[in-house]
Amino acid sequence: MAAGLADAIRLIVQDKGISEDLVRHTIEEFLYAAYKRTFDTVENAVVRFSDDGAEVSLFAQKKIVPDDDLDDPVMEIPLSEALQLNEECEIGDELLIEINPQEFDRSAIQSAKQKAKQTMRDIQKDTLYSEFKEKEGEMIIGYYQRERNGTIFVDLGKTEGIMPKRYQSPREAYRQNDRIKALIFEVVKATHGLQIVLSRTHPEFVKRIFELEVPEVYDKTVEIMKIVREPGYRTKIAVYSHREDVDPVGACVGVKGVRIQAIVRELEGEKIDILKYSPDPREYIRNALSPAEVEQVVVLDEGKRQALAIVPDNQLSVAIGKQGLNVRLANRLVDWNVDVKTPEQFAEMDISAESKRAVSALFGDYDQEQEEITQIRELPGIAPRLVDILEEHGNIYIEDLVALSEEDLQAIEGLSDSDVADLQRIVAENVEIVEDEYDYDEEDDQDDEYYDDDEYEEDDEADATDQDEQDEEDDEESEEIQHISELPGVPEHVINALVEAGIDDIVELIDVITTRAEELEDIEGISADDIKQLNEIIADAVEIIDEDEES
């Protein structure tokens, strides 16, 4: 039966992408359907293929019964007819009697044909679904076919994919048979068939392009930590190298920008910012705002992940970007709420000096000289109007303001109750040390009333002796932390690496951290985690020294 069946099966396998076993199963279903349509049962139907698959046969399995005991001609055969087919058969045996499908009536053939087509479509759908479902998130290349209601239909070879309008870059336009490289975003079984959704706007699409163009990204030497996009306009990518001798940004850019240029061309000129990932949120935020130059990053609330980036006046527009695009992408990249200010705007903000020191002095970004202020107009957060009123009444220095009581302030013309409250708050936040010294002097004056000259001189000598001993102890403590090796908590391998690099003194180390931080990254044997730990240790030490000097 069916001469050339093997060739037909091979042709279906090639055209439909269906396995040979599934094609044979479809042929079996076709014959069973035709048999059932003719005989109303398939219980005794048997389909067999030849060893080479070139032929297929349909049989009816019937039981041999006596000639006068035939009840069901479909399931049974009389002994006289069975002997004509096989002389050795006996009553009770079963015979396979070949059925010629060409003898089936037209309705049986048509019904079987419809069932076979449906089975073939289901098999093809399941096969394609399994094939493309495994490729979700991977890159695929197709060809533009047509567009309907903004949706592009892409020829993928075996089937067709769609790219809805929302997954198309606004920069891109296509013509007939244009080559399209896209990400397989989603594969679903729909009522009308298999639906393969493609995307060129998903961040994962950019990651796949980098894997194609940058070998270090493909082999995981350089890891893409996060990608954020405004499709068609700008993309920001944070990268991290698992090897100290591989620059993650340089690897992605390539020699003379060859690699990044190829990626930009694929994205139709979309701007791409590649930046180095850092576990330190300050450094990460600083990098995320590229190409803007950031002077300082102030963490306002670490729990709420709020920070402030201070940039020069000429970099403010660059940091914010067109319609706020750059800072918006930076916020999404670092997952912090970052605001951008100029130094002048920052100085006008209502942030206490203690907060500024706490968030900035850790890494030397805060100028220590700003703490040594003497005039009222240098106090952070004080309005110029209040400064002018105080100076008109002869109050120029901070000590003059501290000496004024609440009644004295209320008596000054031009100061309202809210102004007095603001001045008291500013003093409380920024000149706590000055207040302590003033109270101490006041107590000394009171003590003088209870001592005569002789007792005071003796006490003065005792105090001088105690002060000398305290100074000696302070000198000893200062000498004890002159070298990096004497700092508590510094790992031995970090000390050895710094000494080999010629950095042995704490002051020199602080200078390197604050002005030449990149030199630490170049020192062999010191990792990013070591630098972070070193910064924390230095931060603690600096705070302790500041407290000793102020007291």
Coordinates of C-alpha atoms in Angstrom, one line a residue:
M1 CA 0.0 0.0 0.0
A2 CA 1.0 3.6 -0.6
A3 CA 4.0 3.3 -2.9
G4 CA 6.6 6.0 -2.1
L5 CA 5.3 6.4 1.4
A6 CA 8.8 6.6 2.8
D7 CA 9.5 9.6 0.6
A8 CA 6.3 11.3 1.6
I9 CA 7.1 10.8 5.2
R10 CA 10.6 12.3 4.8
L11 CA 9.1 15.3 2.9
I12 CA 6.7 16.0 5.8
V13 CA 9.5 15.7 8.3
Q14 CA 11.6 18.3 6.4
D15 CA 8.7 20.7 5.7
K16 CA 6.9 20.6 9.0
G17 CA 9.8 19.9 11.3
I18 CA 7.9 16.9 12.8
S19 CA 9.7 13.7 13.8
E20 CA 9.2 10.6 11.7
D21 CA 7.5 8.7 14.6
L22 CA 4.9 11.4 14.9
V23 CA 4.2 11.3 11.2
R24 CA 3.7 7.5 11.3
H25 CA 1.4 8.0 14.3
T26 CA -0.6 10.4 12.2
I27 CA -0.9 7.8 9.4
E28 CA -2.1 5.2 11.9
E29 CA -4.7 7.6 13.2
F30 CA -5.9 8.2 9.7
L31 CA -6.3 4.5 9.0
Y32 CA -8.0 3.9 12.3
A33 CA -10.5 6.7 11.6
A34 CA -11.4 5.3 8.2
Y35 CA -11.8 1.8 9.6
K36 CA -14.0 3.0 12.4
R37 CA -16.1 5.1 10.0
T38 CA -16.7 1.9 7.9
F39 CA -17.0 -0.8 10.6
D40 CA -18.0 1.3 13.7
T41 CA -15.1 -0.1 15.8
V42 CA -11.4 -0.1 15.9
E43 CA -11.0 -2.8 18.5
N44 CA -9.8 -5.4 16.0
A45 CA -8.0 -3.0 13.7
V46 CA -4.2 -3.4 13.4
V47 CA -1.8 -1.1 11.5
R48 CA 1.7 -2.3 10.6
F49 CA 4.6 -0.6 8.8
S50 CA 7.3 -2.4 6.9
D51 CA 10.8 -2.5 8.3
D52 CA 12.0 0.1 5.8
G53 CA 8.9 2.3 6.3
A54 CA 8.1 2.2 2.7
E55 CA 4.7 0.4 3.1
V56 CA 1.9 0.4 5.6
S57 CA -0.9 -2.2 5.9
L58 CA -4.2 -2.3 7.7
F59 CA -5.5 -5.6 9.1
A60 CA -8.7 -6.8 10.8
Q61 CA -8.1 -9.3 13.5
K62 CA -10.9 -11.9 13.5
K63 CA -11.6 -15.0 15.6
I64 CA -12.3 -18.3 13.8
V65 CA -15.7 -19.8 14.7
P66 CA -17.8 -22.7 13.3
D67 CA -19.7 -21.9 10.1
D68 CA -23.1 -22.2 11.9
D69 CA -22.0 -20.1 14.9
L70 CA -21.2 -16.8 13.2
D71 CA -22.6 -13.9 15.2
D72 CA -20.4 -10.8 14.4
P73 CA -18.9 -10.7 10.9
V74 CA -16.7 -7.8 11.9
M75 CA -15.0 -9.6 14.8
E76 CA -15.4 -13.3 13.6
I77 CA -14.7 -15.4 10.5
P78 CA -16.3 -18.8 9.7
L79 CA -13.9 -21.8 9.6
S80 CA -14.5 -22.5 5.9
E81 CA -13.3 -19.0 4.9
A82 CA -10.4 -19.2 7.3
L83 CA -9.2 -22.5 5.8
Q84 CA -9.0 -20.7 2.4
L85 CA -6.6 -18.2 3.9
N86 CA -4.6 -20.6 6.1
E87 CA -5.0 -24.4 5.8
E88 CA -3.5 -25.0 9.3
C89 CA -6.0 -22.8 11.2
E90 CA -8.4 -24.2 13.7
I91 CA -11.5 -23.0 15.5
G92 CA -10.6 -20.5 18.2
D93 CA -7.5 -19.2 16.4
E94 CA -7.3 -15.6 15.3
L95 CA -6.4 -14.4 11.9
L96 CA -5.1 -11.1 10.6
I97 CA -7.1 -10.3 7.4
E98 CA -5.7 -7.4 5.3
I99 CA -8.1 -4.6 4.5
N100 CA -7.6 -2.5 1.4
P101 CA -8.3 1.2 2.3
Q102 CA -9.2 1.9 -1.3
E103 CA -12.4 0.0 -0.7
F104 CA -13.5 2.4 2.0
D105 CA -16.3 4.7 0.9
R106 CA -15.8 8.5 0.2
S107 CA -17.3 9.7 3.5
A108 CA -14.9 7.4 5.5
I109 CA -11.9 8.7 3.7
Q110 CA -13.0 12.3 4.0
S111 CA -13.6 11.9 7.8
A112 CA -10.2 10.3 8.3
K113 CA -8.5 13.0 6.3
Q114 CA -10.0 15.7 8.4
K115 CA -8.9 14.0 11.6
A116 CA -5.4 13.4 10.2
K117 CA -5.0 17.1 9.3
Q118 CA -6.1 18.2 12.8
T119 CA -3.7 15.7 14.4
M120 CA -0.9 17.0 12.2
R121 CA -1.7 20.6 13.2
D122 CA -1.7 19.7 16.9
I123 CA 1.5 17.8 16.6
Q124 CA 3.2 20.6 14.7
K125 CA 1.9 23.2 17.3
D126 CA 3.2 21.1 20.2
T127 CA 6.5 20.6 18.5
L128 CA 7.1 24.2 17.7
Y129 CA 5.9 25.2 21.2
S130 CA 8.4 22.9 22.9
E131 CA 11.1 24.2 20.6
F132 CA 10.6 27.9 21.1
K133 CA 9.5 27.7 24.7
E134 CA 13.0 26.5 25.5
K135 CA 14.4 29.5 23.7
E136 CA 12.5 32.2 25.7
G137 CA 15.0 34.9 26.6
E138 CA 17.3 34.0 23.7
M139 CA 18.1 36.0 20.5
I140 CA 16.6 35.1 17.2
I141 CA 16.9 36.4 13.6
G142 CA 13.9 36.8 11.3
Y143 CA 12.7 38.8 8.3
Y144 CA 10.1 41.5 8.1
Q145 CA 6.9 40.3 6.4
R146 CA 4.1 42.7 7.0
E147 CA 2.6 45.1 9.5
R148 CA -1.0 45.3 10.8
N149 CA -2.3 47.8 13.4
G150 CA 1.3 48.6 14.4
T151 CA 2.2 44.9 15.0
I152 CA 5.1 43.6 12.9
F153 CA 4.9 40.0 11.6
V154 CA 8.3 38.4 11.4
D155 CA 9.2 35.2 9.4
L156 CA 11.1 32.9 11.6
G157 CA 11.4 30.0 9.1
K158 CA 9.2 27.3 10.6
T159 CA 6.7 29.7 11.9
E160 CA 5.9 33.3 12.3
G161 CA 6.5 35.7 15.2
I162 CA 4.9 39.0 16.1
M163 CA 6.5 42.2 17.5
P164 CA 3.8 44.5 19.1
K165 CA 4.2 48.2 18.9
R166 CA 5.1 48.5 22.6
Y167 CA 8.1 46.2 22.0
Q168 CA 9.5 48.2 19.1
S169 CA 12.1 51.0 19.4
P170 CA 10.9 54.4 18.3
R171 CA 14.1 54.8 16.4
E172 CA 13.5 51.9 14.1
A173 CA 11.6 51.5 10.8
Y174 CA 11.4 48.4 8.6
R175 CA 10.8 47.5 5.0
Q176 CA 9.9 44.3 3.3
N177 CA 12.3 41.4 4.0
D178 CA 14.5 43.5 6.3
R179 CA 16.6 41.4 8.7
I180 CA 15.4 41.7 12.3
K181 CA 17.3 40.6 15.4
A182 CA 15.0 40.3 18.4
L183 CA 14.6 38.7 21.8
I184 CA 12.1 35.8 22.2
F185 CA 10.1 37.5 24.9
E186 CA 7.1 35.1 25.3
V187 CA 5.8 31.9 23.7
V188 CA 2.1 31.0 24.3
K189 CA -0.5 28.6 22.9
A190 CA -3.3 30.7 21.5
T191 CA -6.7 29.6 20.2
H192 CA -5.7 30.4 16.6
G193 CA -2.3 28.8 16.9
L194 CA 1.2 29.3 18.4
Q195 CA 2.1 32.9 19.3
I196 CA 5.7 33.9 19.6
V197 CA 6.1 37.4 20.9
L198 CA 9.4 39.2 20.0
S199 CA 10.9 42.3 21.7
R200 CA 13.6 44.8 20.9
T201 CA 13.0 47.1 23.9
H202 CA 13.5 44.6 26.8
P203 CA 16.8 45.1 28.8
E204 CA 17.6 41.5 28.3
F205 CA 17.8 42.2 24.6
V206 CA 20.7 44.5 25.2
K207 CA 22.4 41.9 27.4
R208 CA 22.2 39.3 24.6
I209 CA 23.8 41.7 22.2
F210 CA 26.7 42.3 24.6
E211 CA 27.1 38.5 24.9
L212 CA 27.4 38.4 21.1
E213 CA 29.9 41.2 20.8
V214 CA 31.9 40.9 24.1
P215 CA 33.6 37.5 24.7
E216 CA 34.3 38.5 28.4
V217 CA 30.6 38.9 29.0
Y218 CA 29.7 35.6 27.3
D219 CA 32.2 33.6 29.4
K220 CA 31.1 35.4 32.6
T221 CA 34.5 37.1 33.2
V222 CA 32.6 40.4 33.1
E223 CA 29.2 40.2 34.7
I224 CA 26.4 42.6 33.8
M225 CA 24.9 43.4 37.2
K226 CA 21.9 45.5 35.9
I227 CA 20.5 47.1 32.8
V228 CA 18.0 49.9 32.6
R229 CA 16.6 51.4 29.4
E230 CA 14.6 54.1 27.9
P231 CA 14.3 52.4 24.5
G232 CA 15.5 54.5 21.6
Y233 CA 17.1 57.1 23.8
R234 CA 19.5 55.9 26.5
T235 CA 20.7 52.7 28.2
K236 CA 22.7 52.4 31.4
I237 CA 24.6 49.2 32.2
A238 CA 26.5 48.4 35.4
V239 CA 29.3 45.9 34.9
Y240 CA 31.6 44.0 37.3
S241 CA 34.8 42.1 36.6
H242 CA 35.5 38.8 38.4
R243 CA 39.2 39.2 37.6
E244 CA 41.3 42.0 38.8
D245 CA 43.3 42.2 35.6
V246 CA 40.2 42.7 33.4
D247 CA 38.7 46.2 33.2
P248 CA 34.9 45.6 32.9
V249 CA 34.2 49.0 31.2
G250 CA 37.2 48.7 28.8
A251 CA 36.3 45.1 27.8
C252 CA 32.8 46.3 26.8
V253 CA 34.0 49.3 24.9
G254 CA 36.7 47.5 23.0
V255 CA 39.8 48.7 21.3
K256 CA 39.0 52.2 19.9
G257 CA 35.4 51.6 20.8
V258 CA 34.9 48.9 18.2
R259 CA 32.6 46.7 20.3
I260 CA 30.4 49.4 21.7
Q261 CA 30.1 51.0 18.2
A262 CA 28.7 47.7 16.8
I263 CA 26.2 47.5 19.7
V264 CA 25.1 51.2 19.1
R265 CA 24.6 50.4 15.4
E266 CA 22.4 47.5 16.3
L267 CA 20.3 49.7 18.5
E268 CA 20.0 52.4 15.8
G269 CA 22.1 55.0 17.6
E270 CA 20.7 54.6 21.1
K271 CA 23.1 56.1 23.7
I272 CA 24.8 53.6 26.0
D273 CA 26.4 54.4 29.3
I274 CA 28.7 51.7 30.6
L275 CA 29.7 52.1 34.3
K276 CA 31.5 50.1 36.9
Y277 CA 29.4 48.5 39.6
S278 CA 30.4 49.1 43.2
P279 CA 29.0 47.7 46.4
D280 CA 29.5 51.1 48.0
P281 CA 26.3 53.1 47.3
R282 CA 28.1 56.4 47.2
E283 CA 30.5 55.2 44.5
Y284 CA 27.8 53.4 42.7
I285 CA 25.6 56.5 42.6
R286 CA 28.6 58.6 41.5
N287 CA 29.2 56.2 38.6
A288 CA 25.5 55.9 37.7
L289 CA 25.2 59.6 37.0
S290 CA 27.8 59.5 34.2
P291 CA 28.6 61.2 32.0
A292 CA 28.2 63.9 34.6
E293 CA 31.0 64.6 37.0
V294 CA 29.9 64.3 40.6
E295 CA 31.8 66.1 43.4
Q296 CA 30.1 64.5 46.4
V297 CA 27.4 62.0 47.3
V298 CA 25.5 62.5 50.5
V299 CA 23.4 59.7 52.0
L300 CA 20.4 61.4 53.6
D301 CA 18.6 58.3 54.8
E302 CA 20.1 54.9 54.3
G303 CA 17.0 53.1 55.5
K304 CA 14.8 54.8 52.9
R305 CA 17.6 54.8 50.3
Q306 CA 17.6 58.5 49.8
A307 CA 20.8 60.3 48.7
L308 CA 21.9 63.6 47.3
A309 CA 24.5 64.1 44.5
I310 CA 26.3 67.4 44.4
V311 CA 27.6 68.4 41.0
P312 CA 29.3 71.6 39.6
D313 CA 27.0 74.2 38.1
N314 CA 28.2 73.4 34.6
Q315 CA 27.4 69.7 35.2
L316 CA 23.8 70.1 36.6
S317 CA 22.1 69.8 33.2
V318 CA 24.3 66.8 32.2
A319 CA 23.5 65.0 35.5
I320 CA 19.8 65.6 35.2
G321 CA 19.6 64.9 31.4
K322 CA 17.0 65.9 28.9
Q323 CA 13.6 65.8 30.6
G324 CA 15.3 64.2 33.6
L325 CA 16.2 61.1 31.7
N326 CA 19.8 60.6 33.0
V327 CA 18.9 61.0 36.7
R328 CA 15.8 58.9 36.3
L329 CA 17.7 56.0 34.8
A330 CA 20.4 56.4 37.5
N331 CA 17.7 56.1 40.2
R332 CA 16.4 52.9 38.6
L333 CA 19.9 51.5 38.2
V334 CA 21.1 52.0 41.8
D335 CA 17.6 51.5 43.3
W336 CA 18.0 54.7 45.3
N337 CA 16.1 58.0 45.3
V338 CA 18.8 60.3 44.2
D339 CA 18.4 64.1 44.0
V340 CA 20.9 66.3 42.2
K341 CA 22.0 69.7 43.5
T342 CA 24.7 72.3 43.0
P343 CA 27.0 73.3 45.9
E344 CA 25.1 76.5 46.3
Q345 CA 21.7 74.7 46.4
F346 CA 23.2 72.2 48.9
A347 CA 24.4 75.0 51.2
E348 CA 20.9 76.4 51.3
M349 CA 19.3 73.1 52.2
D350 CA 18.2 72.5 55.8
I351 CA 20.7 69.8 56.7
S352 CA 22.5 70.0 60.0
A353 CA 26.3 70.2 60.2
E354 CA 26.3 66.9 62.2
S355 CA 24.4 65.2 59.4
K356 CA 26.8 66.5 56.8
R357 CA 29.8 65.3 58.8
A358 CA 28.2 61.9 59.4
V359 CA 27.4 61.3 55.7
S360 CA 30.5 62.9 54.1
A361 CA 33.5 62.8 56.4
L362 CA 33.7 59.0 56.2
F363 CA 35.6 59.1 52.9
G364 CA 37.2 62.5 53.3
D365 CA 34.7 64.3 51.0
Y366 CA 33.8 66.9 53.7
D367 CA 36.2 69.7 54.2
Q368 CA 37.3 69.8 57.8
E369 CA 38.0 73.5 57.6
Q370 CA 34.3 74.1 57.2
E371 CA 33.9 73.1 60.9
E372 CA 36.3 75.8 62.1
I373 CA 33.8 78.7 61.5
T374 CA 33.7 81.8 63.6
Q375 CA 31.2 84.2 62.0
I376 CA 27.4 83.9 62.1
R377 CA 27.1 84.2 58.3
E378 CA 29.2 81.0 58.0
L379 CA 26.6 78.9 59.9
P380 CA 24.9 76.5 57.5
G381 CA 21.2 77.0 56.9
I382 CA 21.0 80.5 58.3
A383 CA 19.1 83.0 56.1
P384 CA 21.0 86.1 54.8
R385 CA 18.2 88.3 56.2
L386 CA 18.8 87.1 59.7
V387 CA 22.6 87.6 59.3
D388 CA 22.0 91.2 58.2
I389 CA 19.7 91.9 61.2
L390 CA 22.2 90.4 63.7
E391 CA 25.2 92.3 62.2
E392 CA 23.3 95.6 62.3
H393 CA 23.1 95.1 66.1
G394 CA 26.8 94.3 66.4
N395 CA 26.5 90.5 66.5
I396 CA 29.0 89.3 64.0
Y397 CA 30.6 86.3 65.6
I398 CA 29.1 83.0 66.7
E399 CA 30.1 83.6 70.3
D400 CA 28.1 86.8 70.3
L401 CA 25.0 84.9 69.1
V402 CA 25.6 82.1 71.8
A403 CA 25.8 84.7 74.5
L404 CA 22.4 86.1 73.6
S405 CA 19.5 84.8 75.7
E406 CA 16.1 84.1 74.2
E407 CA 14.8 87.4 75.7
D408 CA 17.8 89.3 74.1
L409 CA 17.0 87.8 70.7
Q410 CA 13.3 88.7 71.0
A411 CA 14.3 92.3 71.9
I412 CA 16.2 92.7 68.6
E413 CA 14.1 94.7 66.1
G414 CA 13.2 92.7 63.0
L415 CA 13.3 89.2 64.6
S416 CA 10.0 87.4 64.9
D417 CA 9.4 84.5 67.3
S418 CA 9.9 82.0 64.4
D419 CA 13.2 83.7 63.6
V420 CA 14.3 83.3 67.2
A421 CA 13.3 79.6 67.1
D422 CA 15.3 79.1 63.8
L423 CA 18.4 80.8 65.3
Q424 CA 18.2 78.6 68.4
R425 CA 17.8 75.5 66.3
I426 CA 20.8 76.4 64.1
V427 CA 22.9 77.1 67.2
A428 CA 21.9 73.8 68.8
E429 CA 22.7 71.8 65.6
N430 CA 26.1 73.5 64.8
V431 CA 27.8 74.9 67.8
E432 CA 27.2 72.3 70.5
I433 CA 30.9 72.3 71.4
V434 CA 31.0 76.1 71.8
E435 CA 28.1 75.8 74.2
D436 CA 30.0 73.3 76.3
E437 CA 33.0 75.5 76.6
Y438 CA 30.9 78.5 77.5
D439 CA 29.2 76.5 80.3
Y440 CA 32.5 75.3 81.5
D441 CA 33.8 78.9 81.8
E442 CA 30.7 79.9 83.7
E443 CA 31.2 77.1 86.2
D444 CA 34.9 78.1 86.7
D445 CA 33.7 81.7 87.6
Q446 CA 31.3 80.3 90.1
D447 CA 34.0 78.1 91.6
D448 CA 36.3 81.1 92.0
E449 CA 34.0 82.5 94.6
Y450 CA 34.5 79.5 96.9
Y451 CA 38.3 79.4 96.9
D452 CA 40.8 81.7 98.4
D453 CA 44.0 82.6 96.6
D454 CA 46.2 80.0 98.3
E455 CA 43.7 77.2 97.7
Y456 CA 43.2 78.3 94.1
E457 CA 47.0 78.3 93.5
E458 CA 47.3 74.8 94.9
D459 CA 44.4 73.6 92.8
D460 CA 45.9 75.3 89.8
E461 CA 49.2 73.5 90.3
A462 CA 47.4 70.2 90.7
D463 CA 45.3 70.9 87.6
A464 CA 48.5 71.8 85.7
T465 CA 50.1 68.5 86.8
D466 CA 47.0 66.6 85.8
Q467 CA 47.0 68.4 82.5
D468 CA 50.7 67.6 81.8
E469 CA 49.9 63.9 82.6
Q470 CA 46.9 64.0 80.3
D471 CA 49.0 65.7 77.5
E472 CA 51.6 62.9 77.9
E473 CA 48.9 60.3 77.6
D474 CA 47.5 62.0 74.6
D475 CA 51.0 62.1 73.0
E476 CA 51.5 58.4 73.7
E477 CA 48.1 57.6 72.2
S478 CA 48.9 59.8 69.1
E479 CA 52.2 57.9 68.7
E480 CA 50.5 54.6 69.0
I481 CA 48.4 55.1 65.8
Q482 CA 50.9 56.7 63.5
H483 CA 51.4 53.6 61.3
I484 CA 48.8 51.6 59.4
S485 CA 49.9 48.4 61.0
E486 CA 48.7 49.8 64.4
L487 CA 45.2 50.5 63.2
P488 CA 42.7 48.0 64.7
G489 CA 41.1 45.5 62.3
V490 CA 43.3 46.0 59.3
P491 CA 44.0 42.5 57.7
E492 CA 47.7 41.5 57.5
H493 CA 47.7 41.0 53.8
V494 CA 46.3 44.6 53.3
I495 CA 49.1 46.0 55.5
N496 CA 51.7 44.1 53.6
A497 CA 50.3 45.2 50.2
L498 CA 50.2 48.9 51.3
V499 CA 53.7 48.8 52.7
E500 CA 55.0 47.3 49.5
A501 CA 53.3 50.1 47.6
G502 CA 55.1 52.7 49.9
I503 CA 52.1 53.6 52.0
D504 CA 53.0 53.1 55.7
D505 CA 51.8 56.3 57.4
I506 CA 48.1 56.8 58.3
V507 CA 48.1 60.4 57.1
E508 CA 49.4 59.3 53.7
L509 CA 46.8 56.6 53.5
I510 CA 44.0 59.1 54.2
D511 CA 45.4 61.3 51.5
V512 CA 45.3 58.4 49.0
I513 CA 41.7 57.5 49.9
T514 CA 40.5 61.1 49.7
T515 CA 42.4 62.3 46.6
R516 CA 43.7 59.4 44.7
A517 CA 41.3 56.5 45.4
E518 CA 42.1 54.8 42.1
E519 CA 45.6 54.1 43.3
L520 CA 44.3 51.7 45.9
E521 CA 42.5 49.7 43.1
D522 CA 45.8 49.4 41.3
I523 CA 47.7 47.9 44.2
E524 CA 48.1 44.2 43.8
G525 CA 46.7 42.0 46.5
I526 CA 43.9 44.5 47.6
S527 CA 40.4 43.7 46.5
A528 CA 37.3 45.9 46.4
D529 CA 36.1 44.4 49.6
D530 CA 39.4 45.2 51.3
I531 CA 39.1 48.8 50.2
K532 CA 35.6 49.0 51.6
Q533 CA 36.8 47.5 54.9
L534 CA 39.8 49.9 55.0
N535 CA 37.4 52.9 54.4
E536 CA 35.3 51.8 57.4
I537 CA 38.3 51.5 59.7
I538 CA 39.6 54.9 58.7
A539 CA 36.2 56.4 59.1
D540 CA 36.0 55.1 62.7
A541 CA 39.5 56.4 63.5
V542 CA 38.9 59.8 62.0
E543 CA 35.8 60.2 64.1
I544 CA 37.7 59.3 67.3
I545 CA 40.5 61.8 66.6
D546 CA 38.0 64.6 65.9
E547 CA 36.3 64.0 69.2
D548 CA 39.6 64.2 71.1
E549 CA 40.6 67.5 69.3
E550 CA 37.3 69.2 70.0
S551 CA 37.2 68.2 73.7

